[in-house]
């Protein structure tokens, strides 16, 4: 009797031991930090990816919003985290390719302090006119701004952002001096655009695309090299006669020293998520492009954008605070 009881207990112990590693993996939580409030494009895309990644990885994946300092707080926290694959950051490129040229005490090195995991999307910017601007195409609006310099203002979601400097490039290329009006996010900027307080806005298409479709504002041009799939009727700046191209990207990063096998596993999960038709449809609807590339390609893209923005930022004379 005792022998049979011992054998049964041993079998039960062996069975529990066999499933323990899988149970442990399922209980581990992957935390993806987003340095912006819920509802913005970075947050929406990160949540779409997380929903698919938790299935592929067979573990819990949560989005942790850590807004502040235009994404820098989230990056700084990931820099300090252990390289165990449990803490990542999903970031638009500005904090990694724009801010290094603006802040002498950034708090992180955009190359040395992070491990690239996957490029997860690309996007350009919409040049949008509100009711405070006259009717007509981009050239007509620019002509009006040139004739009315006190009204030649453009809004963005913040100072020291890619849209801020894309607007500066537009001003320089068109020969129309413009005053930048920085808001704390794209939503309040869009509301003032709709209300006529500011005539022009330069920001991600996701901030104004629904208002454009509703007829409240007019997207006059996009800053990408090709027309945006979700806005095929809208010309690029080059098609509108302005020799400017500007775009950005979303990247998933871990702290420095993330093991190669962990990076590979996470990258595959991102790739799988971006192949899902429902994810692609939702991202395209925001005016973004669901684009996947691996860690090496993400590192190369980041390096190219760092180099691309150096001179425009230095030539702008803009001085960041903080």
XYZ file of N, CA and C in Angstrom, residues 33-158:
378
model
N 6.587 49.770 -22.253
C 6.352 51.155 -21.871
C 6.072 52.005 -23.110
N 5.134 52.922 -22.985
C 4.839 53.915 -24.016
C 4.921 55.277 -23.338
N 5.751 56.143 -23.865
C 6.009 57.420 -23.203
C 5.003 58.509 -23.499
N 3.780 58.118 -23.825
C 2.736 59.071 -24.172
C 1.414 58.617 -23.574
N 0.445 59.527 -23.429
C -0.834 59.150 -22.817
C -1.608 58.156 -23.679
N -2.568 57.460 -23.084
C -3.424 56.556 -23.860
C -4.191 57.305 -24.944
N -4.424 56.609 -26.063
C -5.237 57.184 -27.131
C -4.461 57.760 -28.289
N -3.176 58.074 -28.088
C -2.363 58.584 -29.180
C -1.932 57.461 -30.114
N -1.320 57.828 -31.229
C -0.961 56.826 -32.237
C 0.029 55.795 -31.695
N 1.032 56.239 -30.903
C 2.000 55.289 -30.349
C 1.301 54.291 -29.431
N 0.394 54.773 -28.604
C -0.338 53.909 -27.683
C -1.232 52.934 -28.429
N -1.944 53.407 -29.442
C -2.850 52.545 -30.201
C -2.089 51.425 -30.894
N -0.993 51.768 -31.564
C -0.215 50.745 -32.275
C 0.398 49.755 -31.291
N 0.915 50.253 -30.178
C 1.508 49.364 -29.180
C 0.476 48.369 -28.656
N -0.749 48.815 -28.434
C -1.799 47.915 -27.919
C -2.221 46.888 -28.976
N -2.252 47.302 -30.228
C -2.557 46.346 -31.290
C -1.505 45.243 -31.337
N -0.243 45.617 -31.214
C 0.835 44.627 -31.226
C 0.764 43.739 -29.992
N 0.519 44.334 -28.827
C 0.494 43.567 -27.585
C -0.577 42.490 -27.614
N -1.738 42.808 -28.180
C -2.826 41.831 -28.259
C -2.414 40.578 -29.017
N -1.629 40.750 -30.077
C -1.168 39.598 -30.857
C 0.060 38.935 -30.229
N 0.950 39.744 -29.652
C 2.193 39.207 -29.096
C 1.928 38.285 -27.917
N 0.902 38.569 -27.112
C 0.643 37.715 -25.956
C 0.242 36.303 -26.383
N -0.339 36.189 -27.577
C -0.695 34.865 -28.098
C 0.553 34.161 -28.623
N 1.339 34.873 -29.422
C 2.548 34.285 -30.004
C 3.554 33.885 -28.938
N 3.734 34.750 -27.936
C 4.725 34.507 -26.895
C 4.206 33.610 -25.773
N 2.886 33.402 -25.738
C 2.260 32.593 -24.690
C 2.565 33.159 -23.305
N 2.456 34.484 -23.190
C 2.654 35.124 -21.905
C 1.867 36.427 -21.851
N 1.696 36.928 -20.664
C 0.971 38.172 -20.497
C 1.807 39.338 -21.017
N 1.189 40.223 -21.782
C 1.847 41.419 -22.306
C 0.969 42.617 -21.974
N 1.530 43.581 -21.270
C 0.762 44.768 -20.900
C 1.427 46.025 -21.430
N 0.616 47.039 -21.684
C 1.120 48.352 -22.064
C 1.094 49.234 -20.830
N 2.215 49.861 -20.543
C 2.359 50.721 -19.373
C 2.660 52.136 -19.857
N 1.672 53.023 -19.787
C 1.863 54.401 -20.245
C 2.653 55.194 -19.212
N 3.774 55.748 -19.652
C 4.629 56.573 -18.801
C 4.868 57.911 -19.501
N 3.815 58.737 -19.614
C 3.973 59.989 -20.357
C 4.872 60.975 -19.628
N 5.516 61.815 -20.399
C 6.368 62.853 -19.828
C 7.608 63.068 -20.655
N 7.983 64.339 -20.794
C 9.215 64.722 -21.491
C 9.266 64.166 -22.908
N 8.114 64.149 -23.571
C 8.021 63.717 -24.974
C 8.627 62.335 -25.207
N 8.384 61.428 -24.275
C 8.846 60.050 -24.433
C 10.143 59.719 -23.736
N 10.840 60.714 -23.220
C 12.166 60.470 -22.643
C 12.090 59.738 -21.303
N 11.032 59.955 -20.535
C 10.924 59.294 -19.232
C 10.824 57.773 -19.395
N 10.040 57.337 -20.371
C 9.898 55.900 -20.613
C 11.225 55.294 -21.063
N 11.925 55.978 -21.937
C 13.221 55.478 -22.400
C 14.215 55.390 -21.246
N 14.226 56.401 -20.379
C 15.155 56.390 -19.251
C 14.850 55.230 -18.305
N 13.565 54.908 -18.122
C 13.217 53.789 -17.245
C 13.669 52.459 -17.846
N 13.498 52.293 -19.133
C 13.936 51.050 -19.770
C 15.450 50.941 -19.742
N 16.137 52.048 -19.900
C 17.600 52.036 -19.794
C 18.042 51.440 -18.455
N 17.309 51.745 -17.386
C 17.687 51.290 -16.046
C 17.212 49.869 -15.732
N 16.390 49.295 -16.585
C 15.795 47.985 -16.295
C 16.769 46.844 -16.600
N 16.479 45.684 -16.031
C 17.318 44.502 -16.259
C 17.122 43.985 -17.682
N 18.194 43.518 -18.322
C 18.090 43.001 -19.703
C 17.573 41.559 -19.740
N 16.366 41.368 -19.194
C 15.801 40.022 -19.116
C 14.642 39.818 -20.083
N 14.349 40.822 -20.918
C 13.277 40.693 -21.889
C 11.894 40.949 -21.333
N 11.809 41.387 -20.073
C 10.506 41.630 -19.459
C 10.072 43.091 -19.518
N 10.998 43.990 -19.867
C 10.674 45.414 -19.938
C 11.215 45.986 -21.237
N 10.306 46.498 -22.073
C 10.668 47.096 -23.352
C 10.034 48.466 -23.452
N 10.399 49.199 -24.490
C 9.769 50.489 -24.751
C 9.383 50.547 -26.220
N 8.172 51.031 -26.461
C 7.697 51.257 -27.828
C 7.719 52.760 -28.044
N 8.577 53.216 -28.952
C 8.816 54.651 -29.056
C 8.782 55.136 -30.494
N 8.137 56.292 -30.731
C 8.339 56.958 -32.015
C 9.769 57.472 -32.069
N 10.244 57.728 -33.257
C 11.672 57.966 -33.440
C 12.187 59.281 -32.874
N 11.300 60.239 -32.624
C 11.767 61.566 -32.209
C 12.680 61.557 -31.004
N 12.318 60.796 -29.978
C 13.113 60.773 -28.747
C 14.470 60.120 -28.949
N 14.646 59.409 -30.065
C 15.896 58.704 -30.338
C 16.746 59.367 -31.407
N 16.136 60.199 -32.258
C 16.900 60.797 -33.360
C 16.840 62.323 -33.378
N 15.867 62.921 -32.682
C 15.750 64.373 -32.598
C 16.321 64.889 -31.284
N 15.876 64.303 -30.187
C 16.273 64.787 -28.865
C 17.773 64.740 -28.600
N 18.518 63.775 -29.139
C 19.966 63.799 -28.898
C 20.649 65.066 -29.392
N 20.080 65.739 -30.386
C 20.653 66.987 -30.895
C 20.147 68.209 -30.125
N 19.169 68.002 -29.245
C 18.551 69.136 -28.540
C 18.963 69.256 -27.082
N 19.173 68.118 -26.422
C 19.363 68.113 -24.972
C 20.770 67.659 -24.617
N 21.587 68.564 -24.072
C 22.947 68.178 -23.697
C 22.967 67.165 -22.547
N 21.943 67.185 -21.693
C 21.837 66.229 -20.590
C 20.599 65.370 -20.804
N 20.659 64.532 -21.803
C 19.497 63.757 -22.222
C 19.120 62.676 -21.211
N 20.118 62.105 -20.539
C 19.841 61.049 -19.573
C 19.993 59.654 -20.143
N 20.223 59.547 -21.441
C 20.463 58.252 -22.067
C 21.188 58.463 -23.385
N 21.925 57.455 -23.787
C 22.551 57.441 -25.101
C 21.635 56.638 -26.017
N 21.130 57.241 -27.120
C 20.135 56.557 -27.939
C 20.651 55.296 -28.624
N 21.957 55.137 -28.704
C 22.549 53.959 -29.349
C 23.088 52.966 -28.314
N 23.891 53.456 -27.381
C 24.586 52.557 -26.448
C 23.674 51.984 -25.364
N 22.617 52.704 -25.010
C 21.815 52.303 -23.853
C 20.627 51.406 -24.189
N 20.441 51.079 -25.479
C 19.265 50.295 -25.858
C 19.635 49.198 -26.859
N 18.831 48.146 -26.837
C 18.955 47.069 -27.810
C 17.794 47.169 -28.787
N 18.045 47.424 -30.069
C 16.956 47.430 -31.047
C 16.328 46.044 -31.157
N 15.006 45.996 -31.158
C 14.284 44.724 -31.268
C 13.575 44.616 -32.609
N 12.760 45.601 -32.946
C 12.015 45.534 -34.207
C 11.498 46.907 -34.594
N 11.582 47.206 -35.867
C 10.890 48.362 -36.420
C 9.445 47.932 -36.664
N 8.496 48.746 -36.202
C 7.107 48.296 -36.193
C 6.144 49.241 -36.887
N 6.653 50.168 -37.682
C 5.753 51.063 -38.406
C 6.482 52.311 -38.853
N 6.010 52.895 -39.917
C 6.546 54.159 -40.400
C 5.389 55.125 -40.618
N 5.707 56.392 -40.628
C 4.660 57.380 -40.847
C 5.256 58.706 -41.305
N 4.446 59.434 -42.060
C 4.810 60.787 -42.448
C 3.859 61.742 -41.741
N 3.838 62.994 -42.164
C 3.085 64.006 -41.449
C 2.135 64.752 -42.377
N 1.016 65.138 -41.796
C -0.005 65.855 -42.554
C 0.135 67.355 -42.327
N 0.080 68.103 -43.413
C 0.009 69.571 -43.343
C -1.468 69.918 -43.509
N -2.080 70.355 -42.423
C -3.534 70.485 -42.368
C -3.951 71.929 -42.132
N -4.898 72.397 -42.925
C -5.443 73.747 -42.765
C -6.800 73.680 -42.070
N -7.044 74.632 -41.202
C -8.332 74.735 -40.524
C -9.139 75.891 -41.080
N -10.289 76.186 -40.462
C -11.129 77.293 -40.932
C -10.480 78.661 -40.766
N -9.385 78.720 -40.027
C -8.667 79.984 -39.900
C -7.808 80.315 -41.098
N -7.685 79.375 -42.031
C -6.927 79.594 -43.272
C -7.904 79.771 -44.423
N -7.487 80.416 -45.495
C -8.380 80.600 -46.643
C -8.575 79.309 -47.423
N -9.571 79.276 -48.267
C -9.794 78.125 -49.145
C -8.660 78.029 -50.155
N -8.502 76.841 -50.732
C -7.474 76.659 -51.749
C -6.463 75.615 -51.362
N -5.519 75.386 -52.261
C -4.498 74.370 -52.025
C -3.374 74.923 -51.160
N -2.318 74.123 -51.002
C -1.215 74.524 -50.124
C -0.571 75.819 -50.598
N -0.367 75.977 -51.894
C 0.265 77.191 -52.392
C -0.575 78.419 -52.078
N -1.900 78.288 -52.160
C -2.781 79.408 -51.849
C -2.693 79.787 -50.377
N -2.646 78.782 -49.529
C -2.542 79.045 -48.094
C -1.189 79.667 -47.757
N -0.127 79.170 -48.371
C 1.199 79.746 -48.127
C 1.273 81.185 -48.619
N 0.662 81.475 -49.752
C 0.640 82.848 -50.265
C -0.097 83.769 -49.294
N -1.200 83.283 -48.738
C -1.953 84.063 -47.751
C -1.116 84.301 -46.496
N -0.381 83.294 -46.045
C 0.466 83.439 -44.862
C 1.586 84.441 -45.110
N 2.128 84.411 -46.309
C 3.201 85.362 -46.641
C 2.675 86.788 -46.647
N 1.430 86.960 -47.100
C 0.819 88.297 -47.131
C 0.313 88.732 -45.764
N 0.172 87.780 -44.850
C -0.326 88.070 -43.500
C 0.618 87.463 -42.466
N 1.808 88.024 -42.325
C 2.834 87.401 -41.476
C 2.420 87.249 -40.007
N 1.539 88.113 -39.504
C 1.124 87.976 -38.105
C 0.221 86.761 -37.898
N -0.312 86.219 -38.993
C -1.169 85.033 -38.908
C -0.459 83.768 -39.387
N 0.792 83.890 -39.730
C 1.539 82.765 -40.298
C 2.056 81.850 -39.184
N 1.128 81.130 -38.564
C 1.463 80.233 -37.459
C 1.128 78.786 -37.832
N 1.897 77.865 -37.314
C 1.549 76.451 -37.489
C 1.674 75.743 -36.144
N 0.730 74.875 -35.886
C 0.676 74.135 -34.627
C 1.296 72.755 -34.776
N 1.865 72.244 -33.680
C 2.306 70.854 -33.614
C 2.001 70.328 -32.212
N 2.273 69.055 -32.019
C 2.015 68.419 -30.727
C 3.090 68.707 -29.700
N 4.109 69.492 -30.044
C 5.111 69.839 -29.051
C 6.378 70.416 -29.652
